[in-house]
Amino acid sequence: MSKSGTTPSITIVTVTYNRAEFLPGAIRSVLDQDQPSFEYLIVDDGSTDKTPEVVRPYLGDSRVRYLRTSNRGQPQALNLGLQQASADVVGFLDSDDELMPHHVSRLGRELSAGGYDFLLGSFELIVSPGGPEPRVTDFYNRERKIPVREIECITGVLFGRRQVFQAVGGFRDIAFSDTDLFVRLRKAGYRWTRVQSPTYRYHFGRSKDSLAIRQTRDS
């Protein structure tokens, strides 16, 4: 149940660790959604920077919940978000990315209208100007690199029923944990579709310690 005492239809989960510089943009992108009825759960994975101070002004909004834990890594923190979410439908937002204003309404409508268990959304890629598009290790073939825009799944475009994510074990503590979860959901036979129109802004390489950046260096 949310802070307002009502049960929201959708929970957006953000896991953050030492991203105080970028977190306000992520938070505002959630609060500016064109569908105002949701819960926003921020899981602070043991940040040592000014994250608590950054979050505090937003806690006056009854839709925002803040959980602070010891550092356990992104996959486990995401699973904590799944456990603590009040809604039956859950989406995700990395703390250095943003949702487009219609993300919640569009994906929520698609999920409900199609009777799907989960969706795979699409993202708008934002990289530093002036250089070639980065390449990352391919989940399906670790010997090759692919352009970032060809990544099949990132955490922020997974959207679906909480019990479905949990039924397959949630996020595992491995590289490419988001694509790994997507593959397990497909193999389990859950009903899904891909939403082609982007609703998510993916700032690749914005945080130099991101998992995505480390994957550009993987061989």
CSV table of N, CA and C in Angstrom, one decimal, residues 125 127 132-139 142-149 151 175-176 202-219:
chain,number,residue,atom,x,y,z
A,125,LEU,N,18.2,6.4,-27.5
A,125,LEU,CA,19.6,6.4,-27.0
A,125,LEU,C,20.2,7.8,-27.1
A,127,VAL,N,23.8,9.6,-26.3
A,127,VAL,CA,25.3,9.4,-26.1
A,127,VAL,C,26.0,10.7,-26.2
A,132,PRO,N,32.0,8.1,-32.2
A,132,PRO,CA,31.2,7.0,-32.7
A,132,PRO,C,30.3,6.3,-31.7
A,133,GLU,N,29.2,5.7,-32.1
A,133,GLU,CA,28.4,5.0,-31.1
A,133,GLU,C,29.1,3.9,-30.5
A,134,PRO,N,29.1,3.8,-29.1
A,134,PRO,CA,29.8,2.8,-28.4
A,134,PRO,C,29.2,1.4,-28.8
A,135,ARG,N,30.1,0.4,-28.6
A,135,ARG,CA,29.7,-1.0,-28.9
A,135,ARG,C,29.8,-1.8,-27.6
A,136,VAL,N,29.0,-2.7,-27.3
A,136,VAL,CA,28.9,-3.5,-26.1
A,136,VAL,C,29.0,-5.0,-26.4
A,137,THR,N,29.3,-5.8,-25.4
A,137,THR,CA,29.3,-7.2,-25.6
A,137,THR,C,27.9,-7.7,-25.9
A,138,ASP,N,27.7,-8.6,-26.8
A,138,ASP,CA,26.5,-9.2,-27.2
A,138,ASP,C,26.1,-10.3,-26.2
A,139,PHE,N,24.9,-10.2,-25.6
A,139,PHE,CA,24.5,-11.2,-24.6
A,139,PHE,C,24.5,-12.6,-25.2
A,142,ARG,N,29.2,-13.8,-26.6
A,142,ARG,CA,30.2,-12.9,-25.9
A,142,ARG,C,31.4,-12.6,-26.6
A,143,GLU,N,31.6,-13.2,-27.8
A,143,GLU,CA,32.8,-13.0,-28.6
A,143,GLU,C,32.7,-11.8,-29.5
A,144,ARG,N,31.5,-11.2,-29.6
A,144,ARG,CA,31.3,-10.1,-30.5
A,144,ARG,C,30.7,-8.9,-29.8
A,145,LYS,N,30.9,-7.8,-30.5
A,145,LYS,CA,30.4,-6.5,-30.0
A,145,LYS,C,29.3,-6.0,-30.9
A,146,ILE,N,28.3,-5.3,-30.3
A,146,ILE,CA,27.2,-4.8,-31.1
A,146,ILE,C,27.0,-3.3,-30.7
A,147,PRO,N,26.5,-2.5,-31.7
A,147,PRO,CA,26.2,-1.1,-31.3
A,147,PRO,C,25.2,-1.1,-30.2
A,148,VAL,N,25.3,0.0,-29.3
A,148,VAL,CA,24.4,0.1,-28.2
A,148,VAL,C,22.9,0.1,-28.6
A,149,ARG,N,22.6,0.7,-29.7
A,149,ARG,CA,21.2,0.8,-30.0
A,149,ARG,C,20.6,-0.6,-30.4
A,151,ILE,N,21.0,-3.2,-28.5
A,151,ILE,CA,20.8,-4.0,-27.3
A,151,ILE,C,19.3,-4.4,-27.2
A,175,ALA,N,26.2,-10.7,-14.9
A,175,ALA,CA,26.3,-9.7,-15.9
A,175,ALA,C,25.0,-9.8,-16.8
A,176,PHE,N,24.6,-8.7,-17.4
A,176,PHE,CA,23.4,-8.7,-18.2
A,176,PHE,C,22.2,-9.2,-17.5
A,202,TYR,N,17.6,6.6,-22.6
A,202,TYR,CA,18.7,5.8,-22.1
A,202,TYR,C,20.0,6.6,-22.3
A,203,HIS,N,20.5,7.2,-21.2
A,203,HIS,CA,21.8,7.9,-21.3
A,203,HIS,C,23.0,7.0,-21.2
A,204,PHE,N,23.4,6.5,-22.3
A,204,PHE,CA,24.5,5.5,-22.2
A,204,PHE,C,25.8,6.2,-21.8
A,205,GLY,N,26.5,5.7,-20.8
A,205,GLY,CA,27.8,6.2,-20.5
A,205,GLY,C,27.8,7.5,-19.6
A,206,ARG,N,26.6,7.9,-19.2
A,206,ARG,CA,26.5,9.1,-18.4
A,206,ARG,C,27.3,9.0,-17.1
A,207,SER,N,27.1,7.8,-16.5
A,207,SER,CA,27.8,7.5,-15.2
A,207,SER,C,29.0,6.6,-15.6
A,208,LYS,N,30.2,7.0,-15.3
A,208,LYS,CA,31.4,6.2,-15.7
A,208,LYS,C,31.5,4.9,-15.0
A,209,ASP,N,30.8,4.7,-13.9
A,209,ASP,CA,30.9,3.4,-13.2
A,209,ASP,C,29.8,2.5,-13.5
A,210,SER,N,29.0,2.8,-14.6
A,210,SER,CA,27.8,2.0,-14.9
A,210,SER,C,28.2,0.6,-15.4
A,211,LEU,N,27.3,-0.3,-15.2
A,211,LEU,CA,27.5,-1.7,-15.7
A,211,LEU,C,27.6,-1.7,-17.2
A,212,ALA,N,26.9,-0.8,-17.9
A,212,ALA,CA,26.9,-0.7,-19.4
A,212,ALA,C,28.3,-0.3,-19.8
A,213,ILE,N,28.9,0.6,-19.1
A,213,ILE,CA,30.3,1.1,-19.5
A,213,ILE,C,31.3,-0.1,-19.3
A,214,ARG,N,31.1,-0.9,-18.2
A,214,ARG,CA,32.0,-2.0,-18.0
A,214,ARG,C,31.8,-3.0,-19.1
A,215,GLN,N,30.6,-3.2,-19.7
A,215,GLN,CA,30.4,-4.1,-20.7
A,215,GLN,C,31.1,-3.7,-22.0
A,216,THR,N,31.4,-2.4,-22.2
A,216,THR,CA,32.1,-2.0,-23.4
A,216,THR,C,33.5,-2.5,-23.4
A,217,ARG,N,34.0,-2.8,-22.1
A,217,ARG,CA,35.4,-3.2,-22.0
A,217,ARG,C,35.5,-4.7,-21.9
A,218,ASP,N,34.4,-5.4,-21.7
A,218,ASP,CA,34.4,-6.9,-21.7
A,218,ASP,C,34.9,-7.5,-23.0
A,219,SER,N,35.6,-8.5,-22.9
A,219,SER,CA,36.1,-9.2,-24.1
A,219,SER,C,35.3,-10.5,-24.3
